[in-house]
PDB file of C-alpha atoms in Angstrom:
ATOM      1  CA  LEU A  18      81.452 -52.442   5.957  1.00 46.00           C
ATOM      2  CA  VAL A  19      84.031 -49.680   5.544  1.00 44.00           C
ATOM      3  CA  LEU A  20      84.565 -50.603   1.912  1.00 44.00           C
ATOM      4  CA  THR A  21      80.839 -50.892   1.280  1.00 50.00           C
ATOM      5  CA  THR A  22      79.981 -47.481   2.672  1.00 52.00           C
ATOM      6  CA  THR A  23      83.063 -45.753   1.268  1.00 52.00           C
ATOM      7  CA  PHE A  24      82.391 -46.947  -2.272  1.00 50.00           C
ATOM      8  CA  SER A  25      78.751 -46.114  -1.729  1.00 53.00           C
ATOM      9  CA  ILE A  26      79.428 -42.510  -0.840  1.00 53.00           C
ATOM     10  CA  LEU A  27      81.687 -42.123  -3.855  1.00 54.00           C
ATOM     11  CA  SER A  28      78.686 -42.764  -6.054  1.00 53.00           C
ATOM     12  CA  LEU A  29      77.060 -39.633  -4.682  1.00 57.00           C
ATOM     13  CA  LEU A  30      80.299 -37.646  -4.730  1.00 47.00           C
ATOM     14  CA  VAL A  31      80.258 -37.888  -8.502  1.00 44.00           C
ATOM     15  CA  ILE A  32      77.076 -35.876  -8.609  1.00 48.00           C
ATOM     16  CA  ILE A  33      78.234 -33.393  -5.976  1.00 48.00           C
ATOM     17  CA  VAL A  34      80.771 -32.114  -8.501  1.00 40.00           C
ATOM     18  CA  LEU A  35      78.002 -31.394 -10.982  1.00 43.00           C
ATOM     19  CA  VAL A  36      75.517 -29.919  -8.560  1.00 49.00           C
ATOM     20  CA  PHE A  37      77.687 -26.854  -8.102  1.00 45.00           C
ATOM     21  CA  LEU A  38      77.183 -26.019 -11.757  1.00 39.00           C
ATOM     22  CA  LEU A  39      73.568 -25.492 -10.732  1.00 47.00           C
ATOM     23  CA  ILE A  40      74.179 -24.025  -7.307  1.00 46.00           C
ATOM     24  CA  HIS A  41      76.781 -21.495  -8.404  1.00 45.00           C
ATOM     25  CA  ASN A  42      74.188 -19.524 -10.353  1.00 47.00           C
ATOM     26  CA  ALA A  43      71.368 -20.015  -7.871  1.00 44.00           C
ATOM     27  CA  THR A  44      69.750 -17.166  -6.012  1.00 41.00           C
ATOM     28  CA  GLN A  45      70.103 -17.874  -2.311  1.00 41.00           C
ATOM     29  CA  ASN A  46      67.438 -16.687   0.126  1.00 42.00           C
ATOM     30  CA  SER A  47      69.790 -17.009   3.068  1.00 38.00           C
ATOM     31  CA  THR A  48      69.245 -15.187   6.325  1.00 37.00           C
ATOM     32  CA  ALA A  49      71.741 -13.886   8.844  1.00 36.00           C
ATOM     33  CA  GLN A  50      73.197 -16.625  10.996  1.00 39.00           C
ATOM     34  CA  THR A  51      71.820 -16.635  14.516  1.00 41.00           C
ATOM     35  CA  PRO A  52      74.192 -16.770  17.493  1.00 41.00           C
ATOM     36  CA  LEU A  53      75.175 -20.277  18.507  1.00 47.00           C
ATOM     37  CA  LYS A  54      72.881 -21.570  21.233  1.00 61.00           C
ATOM     38  CA  GLN A  55      73.171 -24.603  23.445  1.00 67.00           C
ATOM     39  CA  PHE A  56      70.398 -27.153  23.728  1.00 80.00           C
ATOM     40  CA  ALA A  57      68.617 -27.471  27.056  1.00 79.00           C
ATOM     41  CA  THR A  58      69.733 -31.106  27.266  1.00 85.00           C
ATOM     42  CA  SER A  59      72.693 -33.260  26.308  1.00 88.00           C
ATOM     43  CA  ASP A  60      70.527 -36.289  25.530  1.00 93.00           C
ATOM     44  CA  PRO A  61      70.396 -36.673  21.697  1.00 94.00           C
ATOM     45  CA  GLN A  62      66.939 -38.237  21.780  1.00 96.00           C
ATOM     46  CA  ALA A  63      65.638 -35.375  23.917  1.00 95.00           C
ATOM     47  CA  ILE A  64      67.253 -32.888  21.518  1.00 95.00           C
ATOM     48  CA  TYR A  65      65.263 -34.434  18.668  1.00 96.00           C
ATOM     49  CA  THR A  66      62.025 -34.062  20.616  1.00 95.00           C
ATOM     50  CA  GLN A  67      62.862 -30.489  21.606  1.00 93.00           C
ATOM     51  CA  VAL A  68      63.708 -29.365  18.071  1.00 94.00           C
ATOM     52  CA  THR A  69      60.883 -31.074  16.169  1.00 95.00           C
ATOM     53  CA  ALA A  70      58.298 -29.819  18.657  1.00 94.00           C
ATOM     54  CA  LYS A  71      58.944 -26.278  17.409  1.00 93.00           C
ATOM     55  CA  ILE A  72      57.085 -24.701  14.492  1.00 93.00           C
ATOM     56  CA  PRO A  73      59.158 -25.401  11.352  1.00 92.00           C
ATOM     57  CA  LEU A  74      60.474 -22.610   9.150  1.00 90.00           C
ATOM     58  CA  VAL A  75      59.476 -24.728   6.157  1.00 88.00           C
ATOM     59  CA  SER A  76      56.631 -27.133   6.816  1.00 86.00           C
ATOM     60  CA  ASP A  77      56.793 -28.803   3.417  1.00 79.00           C
ATOM     61  CA  ALA A  78      59.468 -27.797   0.944  1.00 79.00           C
ATOM     62  CA  PHE A  79      57.700 -29.445  -2.002  1.00 83.00           C
ATOM     63  CA  SER A  80      54.232 -28.027  -1.416  1.00 77.00           C
ATOM     64  CA  SER A  81      53.143 -25.424  -3.981  1.00 63.00           C
ATOM     65  CA  LYS A  82      56.468 -25.759  -5.759  1.00 64.00           C
ATOM     66  CA  THR A  83      57.250 -26.667  -9.337  1.00 63.00           C
ATOM     67  CA  SER A  84      59.812 -29.086 -10.693  1.00 63.00           C
ATOM     68  CA  SER A  85      61.969 -26.138 -11.771  1.00 66.00           C
ATOM     69  CA  ASP A  86      62.611 -25.334  -8.103  1.00 75.00           C
ATOM     70  CA  TRP A  87      64.344 -28.718  -7.765  1.00 79.00           C
ATOM     71  CA  THR A  88      66.219 -29.047 -11.033  1.00 75.00           C
ATOM     72  CA  PRO A  89      68.291 -32.228 -11.494  1.00 77.00           C
ATOM     73  CA  ALA A  90      72.025 -31.590 -11.496  1.00 73.00           C
ATOM     74  CA  THR A  91      72.802 -34.847 -13.295  1.00 68.00           C
ATOM     75  CA  THR A  92      71.163 -37.364 -15.613  1.00 78.00           C
ATOM     76  CA  GLY A  93      67.661 -38.033 -14.352  1.00 86.00           C
ATOM     77  CA  SER A  94      64.476 -36.210 -13.471  1.00 89.00           C
ATOM     78  CA  CYS A  95      62.998 -34.340 -10.508  1.00 88.00           C
ATOM     79  CA  THR A  96      59.207 -34.194 -10.581  1.00 89.00           C
ATOM     80  CA  VAL A  97      57.186 -32.388  -7.920  1.00 87.00           C
ATOM     81  CA  SER A  98      53.676 -33.695  -7.351  1.00 83.00           C
ATOM     82  CA  GLY A  99      51.594 -32.624  -4.365  1.00 79.00           C
ATOM     83  CA  ASN A 100      53.838 -32.816  -1.316  1.00 83.00           C
ATOM     84  CA  SER A 101      56.368 -35.177  -2.874  1.00 91.00           C
ATOM     85  CA  LEU A 102      59.440 -35.037  -5.057  1.00 92.00           C
ATOM     86  CA  HIS A 103      59.886 -38.056  -7.317  1.00 93.00           C
ATOM     87  CA  ILE A 104      63.385 -38.604  -8.685  1.00 92.00           C
ATOM     88  CA  THR A 105      64.457 -41.115 -11.310  1.00 93.00           C
ATOM     89  CA  ALA A 106      67.608 -41.930 -13.249  1.00 92.00           C
ATOM     90  CA  PRO A 107      68.489 -44.444 -15.977  1.00 92.00           C
ATOM     91  CA  GLN A 108      70.290 -47.685 -15.202  1.00 93.00           C
ATOM     92  CA  GLY A 109      73.704 -47.174 -13.633  1.00 89.00           C
ATOM     93  CA  ASN A 110      73.277 -43.442 -13.078  1.00 89.00           C
ATOM     94  CA  ASN A 111      72.923 -40.998 -10.175  1.00 88.00           C
ATOM     95  CA  VAL A 112      70.564 -38.094  -9.719  1.00 88.00           C
ATOM     96  CA  LEU A 113      70.666 -35.115  -7.372  1.00 87.00           C
ATOM     97  CA  CYS A 114      67.829 -32.624  -7.101  1.00 87.00           C
ATOM     98  CA  ALA A 115      69.154 -29.381  -5.645  1.00 82.00           C
ATOM     99  CA  SER A 116      67.067 -26.551  -4.280  1.00 83.00           C
ATOM    100  CA  LYS A 117      67.758 -23.192  -5.878  1.00 78.00           C
ATOM    101  CA  THR A 118      66.632 -21.165  -2.874  1.00 80.00           C
ATOM    102  CA  LEU A 119      66.600 -23.170   0.375  1.00 84.00           C
ATOM    103  CA  SER A 120      69.769 -22.162   2.238  1.00 85.00           C
ATOM    104  CA  VAL A 121      70.589 -23.396   5.751  1.00 88.00           C
ATOM    105  CA  SER A 122      73.130 -22.805   8.512  1.00 92.00           C
ATOM    106  CA  ASN A 123      72.055 -23.753  12.044  1.00 93.00           C
ATOM    107  CA  PHE A 124      69.048 -25.914  11.333  1.00 95.00           C
ATOM    108  CA  ALA A 125      67.213 -29.218  11.506  1.00 96.00           C
ATOM    109  CA  CYS A 126      65.951 -30.952   8.383  1.00 96.00           C
ATOM    110  CA  GLN A 127      63.651 -33.941   8.145  1.00 96.00           C
ATOM    111  CA  VAL A 128      62.439 -35.812   5.065  1.00 96.00           C
ATOM    112  CA  GLN A 129      60.637 -39.073   4.383  1.00 97.00           C
ATOM    113  CA  ILE A 130      62.542 -41.134   1.812  1.00 97.00           C
ATOM    114  CA  THR A 131      61.103 -44.106  -0.059  1.00 97.00           C
ATOM    115  CA  LEU A 132      63.617 -45.946  -2.218  1.00 95.00           C
ATOM    116  CA  GLY A 133      61.778 -48.015  -4.804  1.00 95.00           C
ATOM    117  CA  GLN A 134      64.922 -48.929  -6.728  1.00 95.00           C
ATOM    118  CA  GLY A 135      68.567 -47.989  -6.392  1.00 93.00           C
ATOM    119  CA  ASP A 136      71.698 -48.504  -4.302  1.00 93.00           C
ATOM    120  CA  THR A 137      71.779 -45.359  -2.215  1.00 93.00           C
ATOM    121  CA  THR A 138      69.720 -42.403  -1.171  1.00 94.00           C
ATOM    122  CA  GLY A 139      70.360 -39.372   0.951  1.00 93.00           C
ATOM    123  CA  LEU A 140      70.679 -35.677   1.585  1.00 94.00           C
ATOM    124  CA  LEU A 141      73.176 -32.942   0.778  1.00 91.00           C
ATOM    125  CA  PHE A 142      73.317 -29.796   2.937  1.00 94.00           C
ATOM    126  CA  ARG A 143      75.376 -26.650   3.562  1.00 92.00           C
ATOM    127  CA  ALA A 144      76.455 -26.823  -0.073  1.00 87.00           C
ATOM    128  CA  ASN A 145      78.509 -23.641  -0.398  1.00 81.00           C
ATOM    129  CA  PRO A 146      79.081 -22.309  -3.946  1.00 73.00           C
ATOM    130  CA  THR A 147      82.000 -20.140  -2.804  1.00 76.00           C
ATOM    131  CA  SER A 148      84.073 -22.766  -0.987  1.00 76.00           C
ATOM    132  CA  ARG A 149      82.518 -25.577  -3.088  1.00 76.00           C
ATOM    133  CA  LYS A 150      82.175 -27.673   0.045  1.00 84.00           C
ATOM    134  CA  SER A 151      79.178 -29.521   1.404  1.00 88.00           C
ATOM    135  CA  TYR A 152      77.993 -32.321   3.675  1.00 93.00           C
ATOM    136  CA  VAL A 153      76.471 -35.585   2.464  1.00 92.00           C
ATOM    137  CA  ILE A 154      74.320 -38.134   4.291  1.00 95.00           C
ATOM    138  CA  GLU A 155      73.789 -41.479   2.643  1.00 93.00           C
ATOM    139  CA  LEU A 156      71.632 -44.496   3.509  1.00 96.00           C
ATOM    140  CA  THR A 157      71.604 -47.891   1.802  1.00 95.00           C
ATOM    141  CA  PRO A 158      68.957 -50.640   1.696  1.00 94.00           C
ATOM    142  CA  GLN A 159      71.449 -52.830   3.585  1.00 94.00           C
ATOM    143  CA  GLY A 160      71.104 -50.599   6.648  1.00 96.00           C
ATOM    144  CA  THR A 161      74.374 -48.694   6.370  1.00 95.00           C
ATOM    145  CA  TYR A 162      74.761 -44.955   6.869  1.00 95.00           C
ATOM    146  CA  LEU A 163      77.493 -42.452   6.152  1.00 94.00           C
ATOM    147  CA  LEU A 164      77.998 -38.777   6.939  1.00 95.00           C
ATOM    148  CA  GLY A 165      80.874 -37.072   5.206  1.00 92.00           C
ATOM    149  CA  THR A 166      82.211 -33.780   3.933  1.00 90.00           C
ATOM    150  CA  GLY A 167      84.533 -32.706   1.171  1.00 79.00           C
ATOM    151  CA  GLN A 168      85.382 -30.377  -1.645  1.00 62.00           C
ATOM    152  CA  SER A 169      83.782 -31.015  -4.991  1.00 53.00           C
ATOM    153  CA  GLY A 170      86.117 -32.021  -7.786  1.00 53.00           C
ATOM    154  CA  THR A 171      88.819 -33.307  -5.400  1.00 58.00           C
ATOM    155  CA  THR A 172      89.646 -36.508  -3.562  1.00 66.00           C
ATOM    156  CA  ALA A 173      89.790 -34.639  -0.249  1.00 73.00           C
ATOM    157  CA  PHE A 174      86.650 -36.209   1.171  1.00 81.00           C
ATOM    158  CA  LYS A 175      86.430 -36.860   4.907  1.00 87.00           C
ATOM    159  CA  ILE A 176      84.188 -39.511   6.433  1.00 90.00           C
ATOM    160  CA  LEU A 177      82.804 -38.134   9.685  1.00 94.00           C
ATOM    161  CA  ALA A 178      80.699 -41.125  10.702  1.00 95.00           C
ATOM    162  CA  GLU A 179      79.693 -44.456   9.201  1.00 94.00           C
ATOM    163  CA  GLY A 180      78.198 -47.722  10.350  1.00 95.00           C
ATOM    164  CA  ILE A 181      75.198 -50.002  10.248  1.00 96.00           C
ATOM    165  CA  SER A 182      71.922 -49.708  12.144  1.00 96.00           C
ATOM    166  CA  SER A 183      68.899 -51.989  12.457  1.00 96.00           C
ATOM    167  CA  THR A 184      66.805 -48.808  12.594  1.00 97.00           C
ATOM    168  CA  ILE A 185      67.357 -48.248   8.860  1.00 97.00           C
ATOM    169  CA  ASN A 186      64.745 -49.960   6.697  1.00 96.00           C
ATOM    170  CA  SER A 187      65.353 -51.300   3.215  1.00 93.00           C
ATOM    171  CA  GLY A 188      62.493 -49.280   1.716  1.00 91.00           C
ATOM    172  CA  SER A 189      61.171 -46.199   3.497  1.00 96.00           C
ATOM    173  CA  ASN A 190      62.986 -44.110   6.133  1.00 98.00           C
ATOM    174  CA  LEU A 191      62.481 -40.796   7.905  1.00 98.00           C
ATOM    175  CA  LEU A 192      65.874 -39.067   7.774  1.00 98.00           C
ATOM    176  CA  THR A 193      66.665 -36.202  10.156  1.00 98.00           C
ATOM    177  CA  ILE A 194      69.805 -34.096  10.548  1.00 98.00           C
ATOM    178  CA  ILE A 195      70.284 -31.465  13.257  1.00 97.00           C
ATOM    179  CA  ALA A 196      73.218 -29.106  12.699  1.00 95.00           C
ATOM    180  CA  LEU A 197      74.224 -26.491  15.255  1.00 93.00           C
ATOM    181  CA  GLY A 198      77.568 -24.887  14.534  1.00 92.00           C
ATOM    182  CA  SER A 199      80.055 -27.724  14.150  1.00 93.00           C
ATOM    183  CA  ILE A 200      77.888 -30.356  15.883  1.00 94.00           C
ATOM    184  CA  PHE A 201      75.713 -32.812  13.938  1.00 96.00           C
ATOM    185  CA  TYR A 202      73.057 -35.232  15.170  1.00 97.00           C
ATOM    186  CA  LEU A 203      71.810 -37.883  12.747  1.00 98.00           C
ATOM    187  CA  TYR A 204      68.482 -39.686  13.219  1.00 98.00           C
ATOM    188  CA  VAL A 205      66.629 -42.306  11.223  1.00 98.00           C
ATOM    189  CA  ASN A 206      62.963 -43.044  11.889  1.00 98.00           C
ATOM    190  CA  LYS A 207      63.072 -40.670  14.874  1.00 98.00           C
ATOM    191  CA  GLN A 208      65.831 -42.698  16.533  1.00 98.00           C
ATOM    192  CA  PHE A 209      69.284 -41.298  17.302  1.00 97.00           C
ATOM    193  CA  ILE A 210      72.019 -42.868  15.155  1.00 97.00           C
ATOM    194  CA  VAL A 211      75.233 -40.927  15.679  1.00 97.00           C
ATOM    195  CA  SER A 212      76.694 -37.538  16.610  1.00 96.00           C
ATOM    196  CA  THR A 213      79.839 -36.000  15.159  1.00 95.00           C
ATOM    197  CA  SER A 214      81.486 -32.624  14.614  1.00 94.00           C
ATOM    198  CA  ASP A 215      83.097 -30.684  11.776  1.00 93.00           C
ATOM    199  CA  LEU A 216      83.107 -27.155  10.368  1.00 88.00           C
ATOM    200  CA  SER A 217      84.121 -27.495   6.738  1.00 87.00           C
ATOM    201  CA  SER A 218      81.049 -25.504   5.681  1.00 88.00           C
ATOM    202  CA  ASP A 219      78.875 -23.325   7.900  1.00 90.00           C
ATOM    203  CA  SER A 220      76.027 -22.569   5.489  1.00 91.00           C
ATOM    204  CA  GLY A 221      74.662 -23.363   2.044  1.00 90.00           C
ATOM    205  CA  LEU A 222      71.942 -24.990  -0.016  1.00 89.00           C
ATOM    206  CA  VAL A 223      70.279 -28.387   0.350  1.00 90.00           C
ATOM    207  CA  GLY A 224      69.490 -31.208  -2.050  1.00 90.00           C
ATOM    208  CA  VAL A 225      68.295 -34.804  -2.175  1.00 92.00           C
ATOM    209  CA  ALA A 226      69.995 -37.595  -4.077  1.00 90.00           C
ATOM    210  CA  SER A 227      69.901 -41.241  -5.043  1.00 92.00           C
ATOM    211  CA  GLY A 228      72.270 -43.484  -6.966  1.00 90.00           C
ATOM    212  CA  GLY A 229      72.332 -46.722  -8.916  1.00 90.00           C
ATOM    213  CA  THR A 230      75.958 -47.026  -9.974  1.00 87.00           C
ATOM    214  CA  LEU A 231      77.058 -49.670  -7.470  1.00 87.00           C
ATOM    215  CA  THR A 232      74.993 -52.508  -8.932  1.00 89.00           C
ATOM    216  CA  ASN A 233      74.161 -50.851 -12.242  1.00 92.00           C
ATOM    217  CA  VAL A 234      70.448 -50.407 -11.584  1.00 94.00           C
ATOM    218  CA  ALA A 235      67.925 -47.698 -12.377  1.00 94.00           C
ATOM    219  CA  VAL A 236      66.932 -45.170  -9.707  1.00 94.00           C
ATOM    220  CA  ASP A 237      63.430 -44.548  -8.432  1.00 95.00           C
ATOM    221  CA  ALA A 238      62.981 -42.675  -5.151  1.00 96.00           C
ATOM    222  CA  THR A 239      60.360 -40.443  -3.562  1.00 96.00           C
ATOM    223  CA  PHE A 240      61.000 -37.689  -1.012  1.00 96.00           C
ATOM    224  CA  SER A 241      58.108 -36.219   0.961  1.00 94.00           C
ATOM    225  CA  HIS A 242      57.251 -34.124   4.030  1.00 91.00           C
ATOM    226  CA  PHE A 243      60.465 -32.110   3.747  1.00 92.00           C
ATOM    227  CA  GLN A 244      60.638 -29.917   6.873  1.00 93.00           C
ATOM    228  CA  VAL A 245      63.244 -27.385   8.011  1.00 93.00           C
ATOM    229  CA  TRP A 246      63.604 -25.813  11.457  1.00 94.00           C
ATOM    230  CA  LYS A 247      65.851 -22.812  12.058  1.00 92.00           C
ATOM    231  CA  LEU A 248      67.972 -23.048  15.231  1.00 91.00           C
TER     232      LEU A 248
END
């Protein structure tokens, strides 16, 4: 399992290096970081309910947007249609669609992911163009997950959490990350998966990604209902 998920995350790390070529020149609409607050409960499932019950800052990140707002950082395409973002890549390639404007710090993010074809799919957040650090979440059709952080262009990548969960479907999954300061809560299909902590990057841009390098397949994935809550 460790080898499977570690090699899997490396497929997305390849495209993290390239995404900063896009992010570095992006105009960030970041806001001042709010003071760190504690949740009213220590129960991760209750935290999910508490956070997602609030009015989101962004109710649908793809609505009324154009494909240029989510430009691919690697080989492949990012096509916005309605409330969805459709990403594709040729056989054996990866694709990452990075937002040019959506910057986050203390936040919750939720997106519906449907993987039609490919090895991996996931989310990149707090991608900082100054420190060139970011966090990556990856899911596989085999039900494995991985949350890691590292510096682009280096081998200094740290796995924060990894494992397998029966909650993860082979096709479509609702992925949620809640980040408050150095604490992270990961959920799939509204169910708590794991909690971990790290503070390699405290703010930055977000992106979605999928890869097909592990088994040399083409990539076809759809992301929809992308919501962001500010904490």
